[in-house]
Structures are given as structure tokens and as C-alpha cells.
mmCIF file of C-alpha atoms and ligand atoms in Angstrom:
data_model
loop_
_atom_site.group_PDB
_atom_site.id
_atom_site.type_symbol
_atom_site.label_atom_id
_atom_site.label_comp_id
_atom_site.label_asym_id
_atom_site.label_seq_id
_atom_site.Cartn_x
_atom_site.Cartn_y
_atom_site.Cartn_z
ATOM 1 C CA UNK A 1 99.326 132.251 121.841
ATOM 2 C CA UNK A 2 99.348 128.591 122.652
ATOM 3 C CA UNK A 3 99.830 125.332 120.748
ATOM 4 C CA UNK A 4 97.784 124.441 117.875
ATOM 5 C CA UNK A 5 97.490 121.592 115.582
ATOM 6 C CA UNK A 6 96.502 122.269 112.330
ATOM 7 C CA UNK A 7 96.357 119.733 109.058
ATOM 8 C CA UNK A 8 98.927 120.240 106.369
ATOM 9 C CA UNK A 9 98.259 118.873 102.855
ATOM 10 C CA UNK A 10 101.220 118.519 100.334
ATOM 11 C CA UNK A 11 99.284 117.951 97.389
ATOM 12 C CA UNK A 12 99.716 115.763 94.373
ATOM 13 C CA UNK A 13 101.755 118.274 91.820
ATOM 14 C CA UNK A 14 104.577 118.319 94.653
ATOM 15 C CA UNK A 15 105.252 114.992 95.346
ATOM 16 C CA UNK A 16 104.440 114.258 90.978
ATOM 17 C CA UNK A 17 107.425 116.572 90.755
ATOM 18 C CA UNK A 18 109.193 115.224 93.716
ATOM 19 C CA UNK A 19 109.435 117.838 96.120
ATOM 20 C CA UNK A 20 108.335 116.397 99.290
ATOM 21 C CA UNK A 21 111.770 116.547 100.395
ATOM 22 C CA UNK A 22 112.089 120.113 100.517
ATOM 23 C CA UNK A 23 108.405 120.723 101.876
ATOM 24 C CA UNK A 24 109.451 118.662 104.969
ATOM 25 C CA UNK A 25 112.710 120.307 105.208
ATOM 26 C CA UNK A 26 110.899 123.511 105.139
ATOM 27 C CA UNK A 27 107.839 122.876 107.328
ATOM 28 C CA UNK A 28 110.731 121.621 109.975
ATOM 29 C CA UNK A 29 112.874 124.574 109.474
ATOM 30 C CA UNK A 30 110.084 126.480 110.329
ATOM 31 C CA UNK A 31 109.640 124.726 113.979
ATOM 32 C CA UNK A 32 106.633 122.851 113.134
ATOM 33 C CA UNK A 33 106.792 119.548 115.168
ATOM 34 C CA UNK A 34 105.356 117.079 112.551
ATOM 35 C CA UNK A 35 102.881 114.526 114.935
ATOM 36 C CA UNK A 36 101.150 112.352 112.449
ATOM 37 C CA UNK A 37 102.037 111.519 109.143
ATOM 38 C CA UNK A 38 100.996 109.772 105.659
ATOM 39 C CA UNK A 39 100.826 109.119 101.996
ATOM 40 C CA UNK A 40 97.419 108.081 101.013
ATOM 41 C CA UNK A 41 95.576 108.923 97.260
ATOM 42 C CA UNK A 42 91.994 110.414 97.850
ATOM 43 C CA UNK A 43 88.981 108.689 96.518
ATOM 44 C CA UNK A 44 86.641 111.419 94.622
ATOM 45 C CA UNK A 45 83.693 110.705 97.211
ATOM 46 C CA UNK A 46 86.938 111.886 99.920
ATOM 47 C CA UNK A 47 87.694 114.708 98.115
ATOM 48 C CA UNK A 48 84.099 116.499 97.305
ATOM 49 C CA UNK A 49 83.952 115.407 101.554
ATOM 50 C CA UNK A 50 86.779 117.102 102.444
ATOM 51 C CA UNK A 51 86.262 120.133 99.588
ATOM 52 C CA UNK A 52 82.305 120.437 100.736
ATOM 53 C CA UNK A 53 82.864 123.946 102.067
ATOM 54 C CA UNK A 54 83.558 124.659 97.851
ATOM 55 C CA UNK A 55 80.697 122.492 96.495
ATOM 56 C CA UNK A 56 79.079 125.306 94.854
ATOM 57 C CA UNK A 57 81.996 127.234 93.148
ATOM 58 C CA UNK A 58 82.576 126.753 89.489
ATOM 59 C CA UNK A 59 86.773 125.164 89.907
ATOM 60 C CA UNK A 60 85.154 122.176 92.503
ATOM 61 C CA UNK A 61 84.713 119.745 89.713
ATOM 62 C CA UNK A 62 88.447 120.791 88.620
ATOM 63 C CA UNK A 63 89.907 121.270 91.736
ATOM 64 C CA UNK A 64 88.319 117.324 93.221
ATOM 65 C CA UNK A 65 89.587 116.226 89.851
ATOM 66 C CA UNK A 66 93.312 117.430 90.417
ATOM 67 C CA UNK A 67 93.389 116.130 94.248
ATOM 68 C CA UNK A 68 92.541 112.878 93.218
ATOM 69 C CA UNK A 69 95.014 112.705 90.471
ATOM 70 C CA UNK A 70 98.113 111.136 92.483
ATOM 71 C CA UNK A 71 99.147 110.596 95.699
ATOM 72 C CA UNK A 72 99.269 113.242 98.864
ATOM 73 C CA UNK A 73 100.762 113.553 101.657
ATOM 74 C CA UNK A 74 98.978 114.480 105.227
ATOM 75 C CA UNK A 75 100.347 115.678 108.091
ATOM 76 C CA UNK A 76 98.938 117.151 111.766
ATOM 77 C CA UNK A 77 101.383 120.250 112.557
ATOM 78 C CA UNK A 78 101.840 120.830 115.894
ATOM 79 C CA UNK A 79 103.266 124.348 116.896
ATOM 80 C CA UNK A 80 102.435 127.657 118.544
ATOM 81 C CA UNK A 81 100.235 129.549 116.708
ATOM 82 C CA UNK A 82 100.513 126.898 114.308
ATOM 83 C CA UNK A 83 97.294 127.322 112.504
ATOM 84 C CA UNK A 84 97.907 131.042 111.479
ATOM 85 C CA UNK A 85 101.833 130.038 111.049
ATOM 86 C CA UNK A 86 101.276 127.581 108.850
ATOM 87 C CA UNK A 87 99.267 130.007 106.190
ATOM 88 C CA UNK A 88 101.946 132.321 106.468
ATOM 89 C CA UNK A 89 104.352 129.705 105.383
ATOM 90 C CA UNK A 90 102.253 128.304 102.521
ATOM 91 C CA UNK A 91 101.307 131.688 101.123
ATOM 92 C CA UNK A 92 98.448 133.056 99.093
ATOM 93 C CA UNK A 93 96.335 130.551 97.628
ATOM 94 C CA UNK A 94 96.950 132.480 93.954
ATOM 95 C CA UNK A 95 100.957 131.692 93.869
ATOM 96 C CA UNK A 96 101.009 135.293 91.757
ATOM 97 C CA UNK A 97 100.224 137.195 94.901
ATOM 98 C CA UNK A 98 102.260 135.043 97.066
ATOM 99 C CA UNK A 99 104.692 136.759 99.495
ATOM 100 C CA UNK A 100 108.494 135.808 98.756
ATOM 101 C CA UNK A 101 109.546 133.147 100.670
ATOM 102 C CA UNK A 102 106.642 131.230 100.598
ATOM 103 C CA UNK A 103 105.868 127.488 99.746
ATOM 104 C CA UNK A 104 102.918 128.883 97.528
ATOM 105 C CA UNK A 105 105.485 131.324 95.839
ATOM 106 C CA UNK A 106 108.960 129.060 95.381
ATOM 107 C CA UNK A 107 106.504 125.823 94.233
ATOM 108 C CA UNK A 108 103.465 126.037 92.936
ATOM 109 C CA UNK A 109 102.348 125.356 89.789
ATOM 110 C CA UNK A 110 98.890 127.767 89.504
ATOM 111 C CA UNK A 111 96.171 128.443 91.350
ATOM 112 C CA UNK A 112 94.720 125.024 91.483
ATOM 113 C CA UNK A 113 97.958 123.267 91.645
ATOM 114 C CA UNK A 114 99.171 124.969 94.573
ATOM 115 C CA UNK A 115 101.648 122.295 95.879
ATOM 116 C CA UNK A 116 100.004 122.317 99.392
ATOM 117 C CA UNK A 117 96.415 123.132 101.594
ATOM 118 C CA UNK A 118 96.631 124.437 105.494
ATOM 119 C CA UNK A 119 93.364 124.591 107.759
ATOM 120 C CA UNK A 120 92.177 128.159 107.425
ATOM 121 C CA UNK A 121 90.831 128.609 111.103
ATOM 122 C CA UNK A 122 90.656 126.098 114.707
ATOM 123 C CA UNK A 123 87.407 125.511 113.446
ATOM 124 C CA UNK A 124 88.563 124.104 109.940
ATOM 125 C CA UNK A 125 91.610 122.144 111.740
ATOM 126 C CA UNK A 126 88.978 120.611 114.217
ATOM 127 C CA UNK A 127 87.209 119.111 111.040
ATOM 128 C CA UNK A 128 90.332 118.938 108.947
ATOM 129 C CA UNK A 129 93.262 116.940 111.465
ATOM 130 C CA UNK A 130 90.104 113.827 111.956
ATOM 131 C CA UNK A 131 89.154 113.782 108.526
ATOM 132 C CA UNK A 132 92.388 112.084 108.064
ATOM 133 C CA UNK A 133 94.153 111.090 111.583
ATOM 134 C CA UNK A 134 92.583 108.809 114.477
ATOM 135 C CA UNK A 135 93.441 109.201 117.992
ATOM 136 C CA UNK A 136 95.232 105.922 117.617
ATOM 137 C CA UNK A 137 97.781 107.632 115.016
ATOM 138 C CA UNK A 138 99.421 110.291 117.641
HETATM 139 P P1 IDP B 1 93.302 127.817 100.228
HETATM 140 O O1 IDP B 1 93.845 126.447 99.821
HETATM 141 O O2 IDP B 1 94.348 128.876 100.135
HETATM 142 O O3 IDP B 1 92.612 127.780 101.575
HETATM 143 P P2 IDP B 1 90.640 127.934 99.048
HETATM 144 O O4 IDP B 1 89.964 129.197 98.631
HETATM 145 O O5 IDP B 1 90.155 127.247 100.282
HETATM 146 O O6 IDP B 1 92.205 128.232 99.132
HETATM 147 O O7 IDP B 1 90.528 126.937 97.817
HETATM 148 C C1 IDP B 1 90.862 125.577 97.971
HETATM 149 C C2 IDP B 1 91.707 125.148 96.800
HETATM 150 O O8 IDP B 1 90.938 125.225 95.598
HETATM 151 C C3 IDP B 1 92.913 126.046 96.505
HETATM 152 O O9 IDP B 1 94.036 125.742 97.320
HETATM 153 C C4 IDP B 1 93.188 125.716 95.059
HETATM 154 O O10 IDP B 1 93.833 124.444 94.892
HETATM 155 C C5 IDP B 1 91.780 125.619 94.508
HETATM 156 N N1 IDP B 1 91.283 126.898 94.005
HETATM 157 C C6 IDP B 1 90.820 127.947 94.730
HETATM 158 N N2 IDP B 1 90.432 128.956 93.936
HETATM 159 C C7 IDP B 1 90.649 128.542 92.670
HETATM 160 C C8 IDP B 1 90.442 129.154 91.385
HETATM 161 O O11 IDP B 1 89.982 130.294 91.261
HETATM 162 N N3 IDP B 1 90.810 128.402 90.302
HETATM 163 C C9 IDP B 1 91.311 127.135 90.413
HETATM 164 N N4 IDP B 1 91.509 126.533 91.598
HETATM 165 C C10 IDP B 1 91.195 127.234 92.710
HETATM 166 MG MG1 MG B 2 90.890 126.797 102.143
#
């Protein structure tokens, strides 16, 4: 294993209902060194960029909708394993299925409003972390 950084989302139906707090707590409970962070509120042109992988599936339209609906909060994690560990700790993207103990599980709303987004693979995080962070930010 070595050290990875990967791009955490918390996305707009947690902070709406005010639980940044206890995503931090948890994402630093869970030994994730947090490098970069910020609260910014996608434009729709950011969000069909940074959702371009789902362009084609029938929730896009929905799912660009709800990200651009309030603010979010971005953050480069920076941990071992981090990429893989951070899915873990965010749980299924269906809360339903979610292992207990998850973010995905003890927060989210539904499927769509699923509280917060991890890079799925290094690939992913090597797009995801620029998308939103400069090398001026670190
Ligand atoms: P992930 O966030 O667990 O990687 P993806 O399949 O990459 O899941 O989907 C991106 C986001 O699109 C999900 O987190 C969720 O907000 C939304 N989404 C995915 N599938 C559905 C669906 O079937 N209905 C509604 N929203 C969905
Ligand atoms: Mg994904």
C-alpha cells in the first residue's frame, strides 16, 4: 500500500441539513489527513464536466440538477490506501445496501442524495483532485 490522494465530495443535502460537522469529524476519525479544502456551489456546465463519465444514463439530468442545488464542500484526502479507504467509509452508492457504519448508511437521504462522492479508482482521483484543487492550494 502507499499514500494516495483521492477527492472527497460532501454534497449539497449534507451541509442543507447541516452535517458537515460530523462528516469532518468522521473522515478525521478515520485517519484521513485532510490537504486541501473548500466550499464552492457548482455551475451546471461544472457539474455535466465533472459527471461526463454519466452523460448517457437516464438520472444525469437529475443527478447535475441536485449537485447544483446548494453549496458543497471539496476536499483532497490524503491517506494510505486512501482511495479504496475512502469508499469503504462512504458506503454503497444505494444507502439501502450500505454496510453499517457507513457515511452512505447513517446520512443519506436516497440514492441521488447520497450526502457525499469519493474517486472510484487512481485514475478517477487523477482527474477528480485537479478538477477542483491547483498545485498552488496544497
Ligand atoms: P458513486 O457516487 O457511488 O461512485 P456513481 O454510480 O458514480 O456512484 O453515480 C454517481 C452519483 O449519481 C451517485 O453518487 C448518486 O448521487 C447518483 N446516482 C447514481 N445512480 C443513481 C440512480 O439510479 N438514481 C439516482 N441517482 C443515482
Ligand atoms: Mg462514481
Amino acid at each position: 500500500m502507499s499514500i494516495e490522494r483521492t477527492l472527497g465530495l460532501i454534497k449539497p443535502d449534507g451541509l442543507e441539513r447541516g452535517k458537515q460537522g460530523q462528516l469532518l469529524d468522521r473522515i478525521l476519525q478515520n485517519g484521513f489527513k485532510i490537504l486541501a479544502m473548500k466550499q464552492l456551489k457548482l455551475t451546471r456546465a461544472q457539474a455535466e464536466a465533472f459527471y461526463a463519465e454519466h452523460s448517457a444514463r437516464p438520472f444525469f439530468d437529475s443527478l447535475c440538477s441536485y449537485m447544483t442545488s446548494g453549496p458543497i464542500i471539496a476536499m483532497t484526502l490524503e491517506k494510505e490506501n486512501a482511495i479504496a479507504d475512502w469508499r469503504t467509509l462512504m458506503g454503497a452508492t444505494n444507502p439501502a445496501k450500505a454496510d453499517p457504519g457507513t457515511i452512505r448508511k447513517d446520512f443519506a437521504v436516497d440514492m441521488e442524495k447520497n450526502t457525499v462522492h469519493g474517486s472510484d479508482s487512481p485514475a478517477s482521483a487523477a482527474r477528480e483532485v485537479p478538477f477542483f484543487f491547483s498545485q498552488l492550494e496544497y
